[in-house]
């Protein structure tokens, strides 16, 4: 999927709302579906969010962006006290 820069700039609030919902879903239970096979999708998304946040001044909360940076190893470390 290709998103035009102008569309993002013109719809910052809508994009941030969608991103907030996606982040909530990901941190609530979506991370449990994270595997070595698909973690690169999330890491790439994390890098893309950082890039557009800087380049387009999207004002995305850094904590929201960071939630997509978790690797399988990171999640395992976070969950290990509960195992």
Short mmCIF file of N, CA and C in Angstrom, two decimals:
data_model
loop_
_atom_site.label_atom_id
_atom_site.label_comp_id
_atom_site.label_asym_id
_atom_site.label_seq_id
_atom_site.Cartn_x
_atom_site.Cartn_y
_atom_site.Cartn_z
N UNK A 1 0.84 -1.17 0.00
CA UNK A 1 0.00 0.00 0.00
C UNK A 1 0.89 1.23 0.00
N UNK A 2 0.55 2.17 -0.83
CA UNK A 2 1.31 3.41 -0.91
C UNK A 2 0.42 4.55 -0.43
N UNK A 3 0.95 5.34 0.48
CA UNK A 3 0.22 6.49 1.00
C UNK A 3 0.93 7.75 0.52
N UNK A 4 0.18 8.64 -0.07
CA UNK A 4 0.76 9.89 -0.56
C UNK A 4 1.06 10.81 0.62
N UNK A 5 2.18 11.47 0.54
CA UNK A 5 2.61 12.39 1.59
C UNK A 5 1.55 13.46 1.84
N UNK A 6 1.00 14.00 0.79
CA UNK A 6 -0.02 15.05 0.93
C UNK A 6 -1.24 14.54 1.70
N UNK A 7 -1.62 13.29 1.46
CA UNK A 7 -2.75 12.72 2.19
C UNK A 7 -2.47 12.63 3.68
N UNK A 8 -1.27 12.23 4.03
CA UNK A 8 -0.90 12.16 5.44
C UNK A 8 -0.92 13.54 6.09
N UNK A 9 -0.34 14.50 5.42
CA UNK A 9 -0.28 15.85 5.96
C UNK A 9 -1.67 16.44 6.13
N UNK A 10 -2.53 16.23 5.15
CA UNK A 10 -3.89 16.79 5.20
C UNK A 10 -4.78 16.07 6.21
N UNK A 11 -4.41 14.87 6.58
CA UNK A 11 -5.26 14.07 7.48
C UNK A 11 -4.49 13.61 8.73
N UNK A 12 -3.67 14.48 9.27
CA UNK A 12 -2.85 14.12 10.43
C UNK A 12 -3.69 13.60 11.59
N UNK A 13 -4.77 14.29 11.91
CA UNK A 13 -5.59 13.89 13.05
C UNK A 13 -6.21 12.52 12.85
N UNK A 14 -6.70 12.27 11.67
CA UNK A 14 -7.30 10.96 11.36
C UNK A 14 -6.23 9.88 11.43
N UNK A 15 -5.08 10.15 10.85
CA UNK A 15 -3.98 9.18 10.87
C UNK A 15 -3.57 8.87 12.31
N UNK A 16 -3.43 9.90 13.14
CA UNK A 16 -3.04 9.67 14.54
C UNK A 16 -4.11 8.89 15.30
N UNK A 17 -5.38 9.14 15.01
CA UNK A 17 -6.46 8.39 15.64
C UNK A 17 -6.37 6.91 15.27
N UNK A 18 -6.17 6.64 13.99
CA UNK A 18 -6.03 5.25 13.53
C UNK A 18 -4.80 4.60 14.16
N UNK A 19 -3.71 5.34 14.20
CA UNK A 19 -2.48 4.82 14.79
C UNK A 19 -2.66 4.54 16.28
N UNK A 20 -3.37 5.41 16.99
CA UNK A 20 -3.65 5.18 18.41
C UNK A 20 -4.42 3.88 18.61
N UNK A 21 -5.41 3.65 17.76
CA UNK A 21 -6.21 2.41 17.85
C UNK A 21 -5.36 1.19 17.54
N UNK A 22 -4.53 1.30 16.53
CA UNK A 22 -3.65 0.20 16.16
C UNK A 22 -2.66 -0.11 17.28
N UNK A 23 -2.11 0.92 17.87
CA UNK A 23 -1.15 0.74 18.97
C UNK A 23 -1.82 0.08 20.17
N UNK A 24 -3.04 0.50 20.49
CA UNK A 24 -3.77 -0.10 21.60
C UNK A 24 -4.00 -1.58 21.36
N UNK A 25 -4.41 -1.92 20.16
CA UNK A 25 -4.63 -3.33 19.81
C UNK A 25 -3.33 -4.12 19.88
N UNK A 26 -2.25 -3.53 19.37
CA UNK A 26 -0.96 -4.21 19.34
C UNK A 26 -0.43 -4.45 20.76
N UNK A 27 -0.54 -3.45 21.62
CA UNK A 27 0.00 -3.60 22.98
C UNK A 27 -0.93 -4.40 23.88
N UNK A 28 -2.22 -4.42 23.55
CA UNK A 28 -3.17 -5.17 24.37
C UNK A 28 -3.01 -6.67 24.16
N UNK A 29 -3.00 -7.11 22.92
CA UNK A 29 -2.89 -8.55 22.66
C UNK A 29 -2.16 -8.88 21.37
N UNK A 30 -2.02 -7.94 20.48
CA UNK A 30 -1.41 -8.20 19.18
C UNK A 30 0.02 -8.68 19.26
N UNK A 31 0.74 -8.21 20.28
CA UNK A 31 2.14 -8.62 20.41
C UNK A 31 2.27 -10.12 20.61
N UNK A 32 1.20 -10.77 21.07
CA UNK A 32 1.25 -12.21 21.28
C UNK A 32 1.31 -12.97 19.96
N UNK A 33 0.95 -12.29 18.88
CA UNK A 33 1.02 -12.89 17.55
C UNK A 33 2.36 -12.61 16.88
N UNK A 34 3.25 -11.91 17.57
CA UNK A 34 4.56 -11.56 17.03
C UNK A 34 5.42 -12.81 16.96
N UNK A 35 6.00 -13.04 15.78
CA UNK A 35 6.88 -14.19 15.57
C UNK A 35 8.15 -13.72 14.88
N UNK A 36 9.15 -14.58 14.86
CA UNK A 36 10.38 -14.26 14.14
C UNK A 36 10.08 -14.02 12.65
N UNK A 37 9.07 -14.71 12.14
CA UNK A 37 8.72 -14.59 10.72
C UNK A 37 8.07 -13.26 10.39
N UNK A 38 7.35 -12.65 11.34
CA UNK A 38 6.65 -11.40 11.02
C UNK A 38 7.16 -10.17 11.76
N UNK A 39 8.13 -10.34 12.65
CA UNK A 39 8.58 -9.19 13.43
C UNK A 39 9.17 -8.09 12.56
N UNK A 40 9.74 -8.45 11.41
CA UNK A 40 10.33 -7.42 10.54
C UNK A 40 9.27 -6.46 10.01
N UNK A 41 8.03 -6.91 9.88
CA UNK A 41 6.95 -6.03 9.43
C UNK A 41 6.75 -4.91 10.45
N UNK A 42 6.75 -5.27 11.73
CA UNK A 42 6.56 -4.28 12.78
C UNK A 42 7.77 -3.36 12.92
N UNK A 43 8.96 -3.93 12.80
CA UNK A 43 10.18 -3.13 12.88
C UNK A 43 10.25 -2.15 11.71
N UNK A 44 9.89 -2.60 10.52
CA UNK A 44 9.85 -1.71 9.35
C UNK A 44 8.81 -0.60 9.56
N UNK A 45 7.66 -0.95 10.11
CA UNK A 45 6.61 0.03 10.40
C UNK A 45 7.12 1.06 11.41
N UNK A 46 7.81 0.58 12.43
CA UNK A 46 8.42 1.46 13.44
C UNK A 46 9.37 2.46 12.77
N UNK A 47 10.24 1.99 11.89
CA UNK A 47 11.18 2.88 11.20
C UNK A 47 10.44 3.88 10.30
N UNK A 48 9.41 3.40 9.62
CA UNK A 48 8.62 4.28 8.76
C UNK A 48 7.93 5.37 9.59
N UNK A 49 7.36 4.98 10.73
CA UNK A 49 6.71 5.97 11.59
C UNK A 49 7.70 7.03 12.07
N UNK A 50 8.87 6.60 12.47
CA UNK A 50 9.90 7.57 12.87
C UNK A 50 10.24 8.53 11.74
N UNK A 51 10.37 7.97 10.55
CA UNK A 51 10.74 8.78 9.39
C UNK A 51 9.67 9.82 9.07
N UNK A 52 8.41 9.37 8.98
CA UNK A 52 7.36 10.34 8.63
C UNK A 52 7.12 11.32 9.77
N UNK A 53 7.30 10.88 10.99
CA UNK A 53 7.12 11.78 12.13
C UNK A 53 8.12 12.93 12.04
N UNK A 54 9.35 12.61 11.71
CA UNK A 54 10.39 13.64 11.58
C UNK A 54 10.21 14.48 10.31
N UNK A 55 10.03 13.82 9.20
CA UNK A 55 9.99 14.52 7.92
C UNK A 55 8.73 15.36 7.72
N UNK A 56 7.60 14.86 8.23
CA UNK A 56 6.32 15.53 7.98
C UNK A 56 5.77 16.23 9.20
N UNK A 57 6.53 16.21 10.29
CA UNK A 57 6.09 16.85 11.53
C UNK A 57 4.69 16.38 11.92
N UNK A 58 4.54 15.07 12.05
CA UNK A 58 3.24 14.47 12.32
C UNK A 58 2.82 14.55 13.79
N UNK A 59 3.74 14.88 14.66
CA UNK A 59 3.45 14.98 16.10
C UNK A 59 2.90 13.69 16.69
N UNK A 60 3.46 12.58 16.26
CA UNK A 60 3.06 11.28 16.81
C UNK A 60 3.83 11.08 18.11
N UNK A 61 3.12 10.67 19.13
CA UNK A 61 3.74 10.41 20.43
C UNK A 61 4.81 9.33 20.27
N UNK A 62 5.99 9.61 20.78
CA UNK A 62 7.12 8.68 20.64
C UNK A 62 6.83 7.33 21.31
N UNK A 63 6.04 7.33 22.37
CA UNK A 63 5.71 6.07 23.04
C UNK A 63 4.86 5.17 22.14
N UNK A 64 4.00 5.79 21.35
CA UNK A 64 3.20 5.01 20.40
C UNK A 64 4.10 4.40 19.34
N UNK A 65 5.01 5.20 18.82
CA UNK A 65 5.95 4.69 17.81
C UNK A 65 6.78 3.55 18.39
N UNK A 66 7.29 3.75 19.59
CA UNK A 66 8.17 2.75 20.21
C UNK A 66 7.48 1.41 20.45
N UNK A 67 6.18 1.42 20.63
CA UNK A 67 5.49 0.15 20.89
C UNK A 67 5.58 -0.81 19.71
N UNK A 68 5.88 -0.29 18.52
CA UNK A 68 6.02 -1.13 17.34
C UNK A 68 7.46 -1.59 17.12
N UNK A 69 8.35 -1.21 18.02
CA UNK A 69 9.77 -1.56 17.86
C UNK A 69 10.14 -2.87 18.57
N UNK A 70 9.19 -3.45 19.28
CA UNK A 70 9.49 -4.66 20.04
C UNK A 70 9.76 -5.85 19.13
N UNK A 71 10.81 -6.56 19.45
CA UNK A 71 11.13 -7.81 18.75
C UNK A 71 10.57 -8.97 19.57
N UNK A 72 10.63 -10.15 19.00
CA UNK A 72 10.20 -11.35 19.73
C UNK A 72 11.03 -11.49 21.00
N UNK A 73 12.31 -11.24 20.89
CA UNK A 73 13.20 -11.33 22.05
C UNK A 73 12.81 -10.32 23.13
N UNK A 74 12.47 -9.10 22.73
CA UNK A 74 12.03 -8.08 23.69
C UNK A 74 10.77 -8.52 24.43
N UNK A 75 9.81 -9.04 23.68
CA UNK A 75 8.55 -9.48 24.28
C UNK A 75 8.81 -10.63 25.25
N UNK A 76 9.66 -11.57 24.86
CA UNK A 76 9.98 -12.69 25.75
C UNK A 76 10.61 -12.21 27.05
N UNK A 77 11.49 -11.22 26.96
CA UNK A 77 12.11 -10.67 28.16
C UNK A 77 11.08 -9.99 29.05
N UNK A 78 10.17 -9.25 28.43
CA UNK A 78 9.13 -8.56 29.20
C UNK A 78 8.17 -9.54 29.86
N UNK A 79 7.90 -10.66 29.19
CA UNK A 79 6.94 -11.63 29.70
C UNK A 79 7.55 -12.67 30.61
N UNK A 80 8.87 -12.79 30.66
CA UNK A 80 9.51 -13.86 31.43
C UNK A 80 9.15 -13.88 32.91
N UNK A 81 8.92 -12.74 33.58
CA UNK A 81 8.51 -12.83 34.98
C UNK A 81 7.15 -13.49 35.18
N UNK A 82 6.34 -13.55 34.12
CA UNK A 82 5.00 -14.10 34.23
C UNK A 82 4.90 -15.55 33.79
N UNK A 83 6.01 -16.11 33.36
CA UNK A 83 5.98 -17.50 32.88
C UNK A 83 6.20 -18.46 34.02
#
